[in-house]
Amino acid sequence: MSYMKTALMGCTMLAMSGAAWAQDETTVIGVSIPAATHGWAGGMNFHAQETVERLEETYPELDFVLTAASDAGAQVNDIEDMVATRGIDALVVLPFESDPLTPPIQSVAESGTWVTVVDRGLSVEGIEDLYVAGDNPGFGRVAGEYMAEQMPDGGDIVVLRGIPTTIDNERVAGFEEAIEGSGINIIDMEHGNWNRDDSFNVMQDFLQKHDQIDAVWASDDDMAVGVLAAIEAAGREDIQFVLGGAGMKEMVQRVMEGDDMIPADVTYPPAMIATAIEMTAVGLVSNAPVSGTFTIGSVLITEENAEQYYYPDSPF
Amino acid sequence: MTDAPVLSLRDVRKSFGPVEVLHGVDLDLRAGEVLALIGENGAGKSTTMKILAGYQPATSGRILLDGEEVSFGSLHEGEEAGIVMIHQEFNLAEQLTVEQNIFLGRELHNGWFLDKARMRRLAREYLDRVNCTVHPDTRVSQLSNSDKQMVEIAKALSRDARVLIMDEPTAVLTGSETETLFEQVRAMKADGTAILFTSHKLGEVAAIADHVTVLRDGAVVHDGRAADIDEDGMATAMVGRDVSDLYPDKAGAPDDVVLRVTGLDVPGHAEGVGFELRRGEILGIAGLIGSGRTEAMEGLCGLRPARAERIEIDGAKIDIRRPSDALEHGLCYMTEDRKLRGLLLDKSMRVNLTLQSLDQFGGLMIDRAAEERALDRAIEEFDIRAGRREMRVGNLSGGNQQKLLLAKVMMSDPSILIADEPTRGIDIGTKQQIYAFLRTLAASGRAVVMISSEMQEVIGLADRVLVMRLGRVSGTLSGDEITEDAIVRLAMGVGAGDSERAA
Amino acid sequence: MTSETTNSPMRRALPSMSVLGPVLALIVLVVIGASLNANFLGTANITNVLARSAFIGIIAVGMTFVITAGGLDLSVGSMAAFIAGLMILVMNAALPSLGVGVPIILLGMAVALLAGLVAGLLNGFLITTLGIEAFIVTLGSMGIYRSLVTWLADGGTLSLDFELRTFYRPVYFDGILGISWPIIVFAIVVIVGELLMSRAKFGRHCAAIGSNESVAHYSNVDVNRTRLLTYAMLGLLVGVATIMYVPRLGSASASTGLLWELEAIAAVIIGGTVLKGGFGRVWGTVIGVLILSLIDNILNLTDLVSPYLNGAIQGVIIILAVILQREAKAKG
């Protein structure tokens, strides 16, 4: 489907660019992101589209090309097509994987095109003009600090990890560092692959294996959904709370409503793509481009501040 | 020309589990001599040949190659020693071309690459030697059975065999193809190749063999020069009783018409076929392979797309669109190809027997006890001999497979049976049983259509004979008109002597 | 050969390795599990494993028929995701008019069964009537359903209305006499499937077609209709599995049912059904499904190996289970 959407988007763009052409001096910005294959990516796609639409209205002189790729190879093709057929002046890219995308993005940068990299850094430093990064160690650290604060006397927790990747490793390392010396024990850790069904199964088995679990770091809101269902089905009362992550709207809503099981969430906002597109666009229009690294820190969402992180229209 | 044997068996025994199937067989193959190994199905011919070629080890006894005892660890060692076997079930890769098959496993190389030019030249040469006109690039799956047989022989020629073993090479060949094959056999014999072949056609044995060895129940019962035994003698030795009375008596006065077909078209195969079939008779259908006999009957029974002006059974017009329509009207076709179309070779006898008529064995659920009882009856009635009841049908001998196939189609109790080559590749004793069965069936008030390529069988069994040529009925013969000469004239088209193979 | 002519009485030998292989593998897994963790044989864990196996299990029973008849269906995983998505959308849409209650659940179930049946018939039609390779047809429909569900969910997750989900939940978590519904439904599907395969005309016809299509055709078996029915039945069972799946988490997304098709096919083959068709057994498939679920369960319950290696352990066991059967075949 992402295919058709992309095509449709392309058509809209063409029509718009036709209109924009009349005014001369059009600047084209290419945006290349992974397709919506899971919740977070779905949210990211939503924010990207929304931002593109909004900016095109605000700045008639800007023209956008948005593509969503289902794997790293397809993303390379997308970028090559943008350069070859649309003559982009700037590229905003959220790389599928760092290594395979580095050389093609490098060659785009060398041709003088402005490059903004989002979330996943490239393998070679200094290619991009602007790096809008999520903070994975920080994501783990914020979660760990919250756990330590909630459980001053320590306790036994289980951890669900994502798909084995650098991102996951950095988060878990950050978390472990933050809970060090707090008396909190990680009694079990298993991959739930950022997937509801997998995390449900893993949590069921954890509940079988351990008679006492004080809290769960699900490390992701999709996984938290599976974990909560498993706990509810088992009817276990010993678990005090589940901490997810990423800021899925259903979870943020539960935080906002003061749910005991979900007292907090940690952001890893899919909206960082919007920030990146906006910064790039504004930079190009104002002739005063912002370059360097812009880290979007992970923030703790609690009942008090939940409202600002609640996007009811986003699919995520 | 008879000197020391090239390949010999001495007191060879073979057991499958507790059952001994060869009881001390002695056999000698000599250079420049054709040995015919004959016997009923299940007599142990195939096993003997497989031991000779190294496909199966003997349980005990010795194999002597040039007087030295050998044991072939594998098929490959047999071939290394110059022993080539052509199977009855073709050993060809269906999706490869003729040329690729001929050189399969021993492709000619030119450095790193295949030497296609030389393979093409040699393939053409081998095919020419067996008078085979197929193009080397044709896929084997598109060939007729007789062409496949010729390709097998061409493949054997390419192996430069010292010993050539052929399991019923003529079963699927027409008369002239058989003659071509025999010319090659004679040429190879003259070159000093030792040849062993089996056949159920005793006339061929008399024509080509120098030496005849008869097996019965896993033991050699006759061994001697071909000149010293006639066909009757061979048959008697094989069966162990007198079989001169092979065909049952023909029926008396014909009864009323049970099936009338007019204007049957099978696109690409037959056109305007029409005939009548009377109660109590056996109608033979003769014609060359490729004359559309099989296709016409398959079309009639709804097994392939066909259209007919009018089909009447017992005077009433009926419509046949699919096989079940034909069965409902008591019309049943028994295929000529028991291995590929007739039987599930990896299933048991029970499953095969009832497949066509499962409706008789309970509604949604199958009544297994009833199936077992049906199998008991079929084993009894058709004299099916199997080692174990549960054995794979593929392990039965050809004759027993054919009897099982007959039992299977008879499960639906047809009033009209169309039997396509009902005795292909089976021994004379079983043939006699099948002839008797078909005659009894007809006599019991049913009607039988028998398609056959064996002239003697058509003449001996059929009350009337319909001859097909190039997809059309070229004539019908009855009573004393049924002679070999008359059938051949109709099959070839009068005066058309050379263009024998029809479309 | 005289000994052959007498009808020797049927000898009752020990069951062959092809029968014993998967059963042994399952027993070994159970013993390993029980020795490593005391809770392994507890009611709760057994219930968890069986209920979890039910989705793949129900689908794998249908897959057994498809494979036995010489076919293949790669689309079941994404078909399940699509049906789940569709079911959620329809139920959410009907909520204002029907309200929370039994009728809306029944509507959802009807939608799932109908969608499954139609999807299965569509696969079957393309394969039988148009004669396109099953692999290609279902590879295509796999992509189509996966995309459709992503599109329906707008790249995110489709969630059942919270109240509705609470009402529907018991379909996964409750049951009768302490046995939860997915297990009951799974058991019924297995029993009916086993009877259909080993005792009924349909199963016999499937095996005949898979064994040799021409023989089946010449034996008055309606090859196309039987094949079509296997795909339709599989589709319907995917619908049944989805009915059990949706109440568990109340959501569907692009990652729902990912790789279910391969798990189902693996379970079928581990159970002793021949991949190229001609022979199938439903009870074997059940063993295959249980073996696959137990491996995961045991690895979660213990800390024996690095979780990175779970997939490798699964792979080794799948190959071993099949080798055990081969070995037996070679010896006759």
mmCIF file of C-alpha atoms in Angstrom, chain B residues 195-426:
data_model
loop_
_atom_site.group_PDB
_atom_site.id
_atom_site.type_symbol
_atom_site.label_atom_id
_atom_site.label_comp_id
_atom_site.label_asym_id
_atom_site.label_seq_id
_atom_site.Cartn_x
_atom_site.Cartn_y
_atom_site.Cartn_z
ATOM 1 C CA ILE B 195 22.592 -58.773 -24.896
ATOM 2 C CA LEU B 196 19.898 -59.876 -22.515
ATOM 3 C CA PHE B 197 16.294 -58.957 -23.055
ATOM 4 C CA THR B 198 12.909 -59.900 -21.748
ATOM 5 C CA SER B 199 9.640 -59.915 -23.595
ATOM 6 C CA HIS B 200 6.188 -61.323 -23.301
ATOM 7 C CA LYS B 201 5.937 -61.515 -27.059
ATOM 8 C CA LEU B 202 7.163 -65.006 -27.702
ATOM 9 C CA GLY B 203 7.208 -64.478 -31.450
ATOM 10 C CA GLU B 204 9.895 -61.847 -30.990
ATOM 11 C CA VAL B 205 11.859 -64.164 -28.763
ATOM 12 C CA ALA B 206 11.880 -66.815 -31.454
ATOM 13 C CA ALA B 207 12.916 -64.198 -34.013
ATOM 14 C CA ILE B 208 15.857 -62.585 -32.273
ATOM 15 C CA ALA B 209 17.175 -64.781 -29.469
ATOM 16 C CA ASP B 210 20.076 -67.190 -29.737
ATOM 17 C CA HIS B 211 19.521 -68.636 -26.322
ATOM 18 C CA VAL B 212 16.418 -68.862 -24.151
ATOM 19 C CA THR B 213 16.295 -69.073 -20.384
ATOM 20 C CA VAL B 214 12.914 -69.578 -18.757
ATOM 21 C CA LEU B 215 12.266 -68.597 -15.148
ATOM 22 C CA ARG B 216 9.336 -69.819 -13.115
ATOM 23 C CA ASP B 217 8.775 -68.959 -9.487
ATOM 24 C CA GLY B 218 12.348 -67.769 -9.028
ATOM 25 C CA ALA B 219 14.074 -70.795 -10.512
ATOM 26 C CA VAL B 220 15.411 -71.628 -13.980
ATOM 27 C CA VAL B 221 13.115 -74.243 -15.518
ATOM 28 C CA HIS B 222 14.522 -74.252 -19.028
ATOM 29 C CA ASP B 223 17.851 -73.224 -20.481
ATOM 30 C CA GLY B 224 18.870 -73.941 -24.023
ATOM 31 C CA ARG B 225 19.385 -72.843 -27.621
ATOM 32 C CA ALA B 226 16.534 -70.863 -29.089
ATOM 33 C CA ALA B 227 16.414 -73.189 -32.045
ATOM 34 C CA ASP B 228 15.532 -76.093 -29.799
ATOM 35 C CA ILE B 229 12.265 -74.690 -28.411
ATOM 36 C CA ASP B 230 9.145 -73.377 -30.130
ATOM 37 C CA GLU B 231 6.668 -70.774 -28.867
ATOM 38 C CA ASP B 232 4.302 -73.314 -27.414
ATOM 39 C CA GLY B 233 7.185 -74.953 -25.638
ATOM 40 C CA MET B 234 8.238 -71.606 -24.146
ATOM 41 C CA ALA B 235 4.727 -70.804 -22.974
ATOM 42 C CA THR B 236 4.313 -74.217 -21.439
ATOM 43 C CA ALA B 237 7.638 -73.916 -19.650
ATOM 44 C CA MET B 238 6.722 -70.456 -18.316
ATOM 45 C CA VAL B 239 3.276 -71.277 -17.076
ATOM 46 C CA GLY B 240 3.902 -74.859 -16.128
ATOM 47 C CA ARG B 241 0.751 -75.955 -17.929
ATOM 48 C CA ASP B 242 -0.582 -76.057 -21.427
ATOM 49 C CA VAL B 243 -1.617 -72.622 -22.717
ATOM 50 C CA SER B 244 -2.308 -73.386 -26.347
ATOM 51 C CA ASP B 245 -5.937 -72.503 -25.682
ATOM 52 C CA LEU B 246 -5.165 -68.822 -24.985
ATOM 53 C CA TYR B 247 -8.410 -67.258 -26.192
ATOM 54 C CA PRO B 248 -11.861 -68.223 -25.006
ATOM 55 C CA ASP B 249 -14.571 -69.060 -27.551
ATOM 56 C CA LYS B 250 -16.267 -66.132 -29.225
ATOM 57 C CA ALA B 251 -19.866 -65.148 -28.595
ATOM 58 C CA GLY B 252 -22.783 -66.372 -30.642
ATOM 59 C CA ALA B 253 -25.414 -64.135 -32.233
ATOM 60 C CA PRO B 254 -25.071 -60.415 -31.403
ATOM 61 C CA ASP B 255 -27.713 -58.885 -29.198
ATOM 62 C CA ASP B 256 -29.291 -55.425 -29.174
ATOM 63 C CA VAL B 257 -27.255 -52.212 -29.287
ATOM 64 C CA VAL B 258 -26.308 -50.814 -25.851
ATOM 65 C CA LEU B 259 -24.086 -47.943 -26.935
ATOM 66 C CA ARG B 260 -24.368 -45.877 -30.074
ATOM 67 C CA VAL B 261 -21.924 -43.036 -30.722
ATOM 68 C CA THR B 262 -22.113 -40.660 -33.668
ATOM 69 C CA GLY B 263 -19.891 -37.762 -34.633
ATOM 70 C CA LEU B 264 -17.458 -37.851 -31.720
ATOM 71 C CA ASP B 265 -14.792 -35.160 -32.050
ATOM 72 C CA VAL B 266 -11.757 -34.939 -29.817
ATOM 73 C CA PRO B 267 -9.897 -31.771 -30.856
ATOM 74 C CA GLY B 268 -6.471 -32.599 -32.207
ATOM 75 C CA HIS B 269 -6.926 -36.347 -31.965
ATOM 76 C CA ALA B 270 -10.132 -37.729 -33.446
ATOM 77 C CA GLU B 271 -12.904 -36.563 -35.699
ATOM 78 C CA GLY B 272 -16.340 -37.887 -36.512
ATOM 79 C CA VAL B 273 -15.893 -41.177 -34.721
ATOM 80 C CA GLY B 274 -19.041 -43.291 -34.638
ATOM 81 C CA PHE B 275 -19.741 -46.887 -33.712
ATOM 82 C CA GLU B 276 -22.248 -49.263 -32.183
ATOM 83 C CA LEU B 277 -21.666 -51.660 -29.367
ATOM 84 C CA ARG B 278 -23.930 -54.652 -28.755
ATOM 85 C CA ARG B 279 -24.744 -56.435 -25.573
ATOM 86 C CA GLY B 280 -22.627 -59.516 -25.042
ATOM 87 C CA GLU B 281 -19.891 -58.652 -27.527
ATOM 88 C CA ILE B 282 -16.265 -57.684 -27.366
ATOM 89 C CA LEU B 283 -15.488 -54.924 -29.834
ATOM 90 C CA GLY B 284 -11.825 -54.643 -30.644
ATOM 91 C CA ILE B 285 -10.369 -51.273 -31.631
ATOM 92 C CA ALA B 286 -7.220 -51.603 -33.674
ATOM 93 C CA GLY B 287 -5.007 -48.995 -35.256
ATOM 94 C CA LEU B 288 -1.518 -47.669 -35.034
ATOM 95 C CA ILE B 289 -0.232 -45.902 -31.950
ATOM 96 C CA GLY B 290 -1.234 -42.284 -32.469
ATOM 97 C CA SER B 291 -4.310 -43.103 -34.523
ATOM 98 C CA GLY B 292 -6.519 -41.507 -31.867
ATOM 99 C CA ARG B 293 -7.969 -44.712 -30.405
ATOM 100 C CA THR B 294 -7.151 -43.890 -26.807
ATOM 101 C CA GLU B 295 -8.027 -40.224 -27.115
ATOM 102 C CA ALA B 296 -11.395 -40.982 -28.719
ATOM 103 C CA MET B 297 -12.375 -43.325 -25.911
ATOM 104 C CA GLU B 298 -11.090 -40.937 -23.241
ATOM 105 C CA GLY B 299 -13.117 -38.191 -24.880
ATOM 106 C CA LEU B 300 -16.173 -40.403 -24.912
ATOM 107 C CA CYS B 301 -15.810 -40.984 -21.172
ATOM 108 C CA GLY B 302 -15.405 -37.308 -20.311
ATOM 109 C CA LEU B 303 -11.727 -37.623 -19.452
ATOM 110 C CA ARG B 304 -10.647 -35.029 -21.979
ATOM 111 C CA PRO B 305 -12.452 -32.236 -23.841
ATOM 112 C CA ALA B 306 -14.666 -33.725 -26.554
ATOM 113 C CA ARG B 307 -17.944 -33.149 -28.378
ATOM 114 C CA ALA B 308 -20.322 -35.698 -29.834
ATOM 115 C CA GLU B 309 -23.334 -35.338 -32.097
ATOM 116 C CA ARG B 310 -25.161 -38.005 -30.204
ATOM 117 C CA ILE B 311 -24.395 -40.630 -27.592
ATOM 118 C CA GLU B 312 -27.069 -43.198 -26.787
ATOM 119 C CA ILE B 313 -27.011 -45.787 -24.069
ATOM 120 C CA ASP B 314 -29.813 -48.356 -24.201
ATOM 121 C CA GLY B 315 -31.554 -46.158 -26.750
ATOM 122 C CA ALA B 316 -31.624 -43.034 -24.578
ATOM 123 C CA LYS B 317 -29.597 -39.948 -25.503
ATOM 124 C CA ILE B 318 -27.155 -38.976 -22.828
ATOM 125 C CA ASP B 319 -24.696 -36.174 -22.164
ATOM 126 C CA ILE B 320 -21.197 -36.830 -20.895
ATOM 127 C CA ARG B 321 -19.226 -33.861 -19.678
ATOM 128 C CA ARG B 322 -17.128 -35.296 -16.933
ATOM 129 C CA PRO B 323 -15.944 -38.755 -15.867
ATOM 130 C CA SER B 324 -18.686 -39.056 -13.273
ATOM 131 C CA ASP B 325 -21.363 -38.702 -16.001
ATOM 132 C CA ALA B 326 -19.934 -41.700 -17.823
ATOM 133 C CA LEU B 327 -19.762 -43.773 -14.658
ATOM 134 C CA GLU B 328 -23.339 -42.936 -13.801
ATOM 135 C CA HIS B 329 -24.401 -44.444 -17.103
ATOM 136 C CA GLY B 330 -22.373 -47.559 -16.476
ATOM 137 C CA LEU B 331 -19.600 -46.596 -18.884
ATOM 138 C CA CYS B 332 -16.121 -47.142 -17.540
ATOM 139 C CA TYR B 333 -12.706 -46.632 -19.122
ATOM 140 C CA MET B 334 -9.652 -48.604 -18.022
ATOM 141 C CA THR B 335 -6.475 -46.747 -18.899
ATOM 142 C CA GLU B 336 -3.618 -48.199 -20.897
ATOM 143 C CA ASP B 337 -1.065 -46.646 -18.544
ATOM 144 C CA ARG B 338 -1.443 -48.390 -15.221
ATOM 145 C CA LYS B 339 1.633 -46.746 -13.711
ATOM 146 C CA LEU B 340 0.968 -43.098 -14.531
ATOM 147 C CA ARG B 341 -2.808 -42.988 -14.849
ATOM 148 C CA GLY B 342 -4.173 -46.132 -13.342
ATOM 149 C CA LEU B 343 -2.688 -46.742 -9.927
ATOM 150 C CA LEU B 344 -1.243 -44.761 -7.057
ATOM 151 C CA LEU B 345 2.066 -46.576 -6.865
ATOM 152 C CA ASP B 346 2.937 -45.445 -3.354
ATOM 153 C CA LYS B 347 -0.406 -46.403 -1.860
ATOM 154 C CA SER B 348 -1.732 -49.767 -0.744
ATOM 155 C CA MET B 349 -3.989 -52.104 -2.728
ATOM 156 C CA ARG B 350 -6.978 -51.199 -0.594
ATOM 157 C CA VAL B 351 -6.702 -47.476 -1.299
ATOM 158 C CA ASN B 352 -6.261 -48.124 -5.019
ATOM 159 C CA LEU B 353 -9.062 -50.616 -5.282
ATOM 160 C CA THR B 354 -11.726 -48.316 -3.898
ATOM 161 C CA LEU B 355 -10.529 -44.936 -5.166
ATOM 162 C CA GLN B 356 -12.869 -44.764 -8.122
ATOM 163 C CA SER B 357 -15.929 -45.921 -6.210
ATOM 164 C CA LEU B 358 -15.481 -44.524 -2.708
ATOM 165 C CA ASP B 359 -19.171 -43.643 -2.639
ATOM 166 C CA GLN B 360 -19.945 -47.302 -2.123
ATOM 167 C CA PHE B 361 -17.991 -47.309 1.090
ATOM 168 C CA GLY B 362 -20.007 -45.077 3.338
ATOM 169 C CA GLY B 363 -21.097 -41.464 3.045
ATOM 170 C CA LEU B 364 -18.736 -38.900 4.508
ATOM 171 C CA MET B 365 -16.706 -41.441 6.461
ATOM 172 C CA ILE B 366 -15.145 -44.426 4.766
ATOM 173 C CA ASP B 367 -16.031 -47.879 6.040
ATOM 174 C CA ARG B 368 -12.597 -49.485 6.198
ATOM 175 C CA ALA B 369 -13.927 -52.906 7.119
ATOM 176 C CA ALA B 370 -16.046 -52.870 3.973
ATOM 177 C CA GLU B 371 -12.976 -51.847 1.983
ATOM 178 C CA GLU B 372 -11.036 -54.785 3.404
ATOM 179 C CA ARG B 373 -13.851 -57.135 2.490
ATOM 180 C CA ALA B 374 -13.884 -55.726 -1.042
ATOM 181 C CA LEU B 375 -10.140 -56.298 -1.255
ATOM 182 C CA ASP B 376 -10.592 -59.885 -0.083
ATOM 183 C CA ARG B 377 -13.108 -60.450 -2.831
ATOM 184 C CA ALA B 378 -10.932 -58.777 -5.472
ATOM 185 C CA ILE B 379 -7.851 -60.790 -4.482
ATOM 186 C CA GLU B 380 -9.950 -63.930 -4.746
ATOM 187 C CA GLU B 381 -11.792 -63.086 -7.938
ATOM 188 C CA PHE B 382 -8.871 -61.643 -9.882
ATOM 189 C CA ASP B 383 -6.204 -63.921 -8.415
ATOM 190 C CA ILE B 384 -4.016 -60.992 -7.294
ATOM 191 C CA ARG B 385 -0.789 -62.249 -5.778
ATOM 192 C CA ALA B 386 0.891 -59.881 -3.357
ATOM 193 C CA GLY B 387 3.497 -60.614 -0.728
ATOM 194 C CA ARG B 388 1.751 -58.502 1.858
ATOM 195 C CA ARG B 389 -1.633 -56.912 1.831
ATOM 196 C CA GLU B 390 -0.249 -53.532 2.842
ATOM 197 C CA MET B 391 2.622 -53.418 0.378
ATOM 198 C CA ARG B 392 2.994 -50.482 -1.997
ATOM 199 C CA VAL B 393 1.267 -51.187 -5.258
ATOM 200 C CA GLY B 394 4.427 -50.046 -7.044
ATOM 201 C CA ASN B 395 6.150 -53.148 -5.704
ATOM 202 C CA LEU B 396 3.639 -55.526 -7.263
ATOM 203 C CA SER B 397 4.588 -57.235 -10.504
ATOM 204 C CA GLY B 398 3.125 -55.805 -13.703
ATOM 205 C CA GLY B 399 0.578 -58.594 -14.077
ATOM 206 C CA ASN B 400 -0.703 -58.174 -10.555
ATOM 207 C CA GLN B 401 -0.886 -54.409 -11.027
ATOM 208 C CA GLN B 402 -2.953 -54.967 -14.138
ATOM 209 C CA LYS B 403 -5.292 -57.325 -12.306
ATOM 210 C CA LEU B 404 -5.660 -54.794 -9.521
ATOM 211 C CA LEU B 405 -6.441 -52.085 -12.074
ATOM 212 C CA LEU B 406 -9.077 -54.321 -13.603
ATOM 213 C CA ALA B 407 -10.505 -55.044 -10.170
ATOM 214 C CA LYS B 408 -10.545 -51.288 -9.495
ATOM 215 C CA VAL B 409 -12.539 -50.350 -12.568
ATOM 216 C CA MET B 410 -14.859 -53.306 -12.006
ATOM 217 C CA MET B 411 -15.693 -51.936 -8.541
ATOM 218 C CA SER B 412 -18.091 -49.523 -10.191
ATOM 219 C CA ASP B 413 -19.810 -52.486 -11.855
ATOM 220 C CA PRO B 414 -19.885 -51.019 -15.370
ATOM 221 C CA SER B 415 -22.292 -52.324 -17.972
ATOM 222 C CA ILE B 416 -19.871 -51.164 -20.654
ATOM 223 C CA LEU B 417 -16.145 -51.601 -20.067
ATOM 224 C CA ILE B 418 -13.619 -49.905 -22.315
ATOM 225 C CA ALA B 419 -10.315 -51.657 -21.691
ATOM 226 C CA ASP B 420 -7.310 -49.903 -23.221
ATOM 227 C CA GLU B 421 -4.387 -52.284 -23.831
ATOM 228 C CA PRO B 422 -5.549 -54.592 -21.045
ATOM 229 C CA THR B 423 -2.612 -56.971 -21.384
ATOM 230 C CA ARG B 424 0.293 -54.633 -22.082
ATOM 231 C CA GLY B 425 3.514 -55.868 -20.566
ATOM 232 C CA ILE B 426 2.103 -58.816 -18.688
#
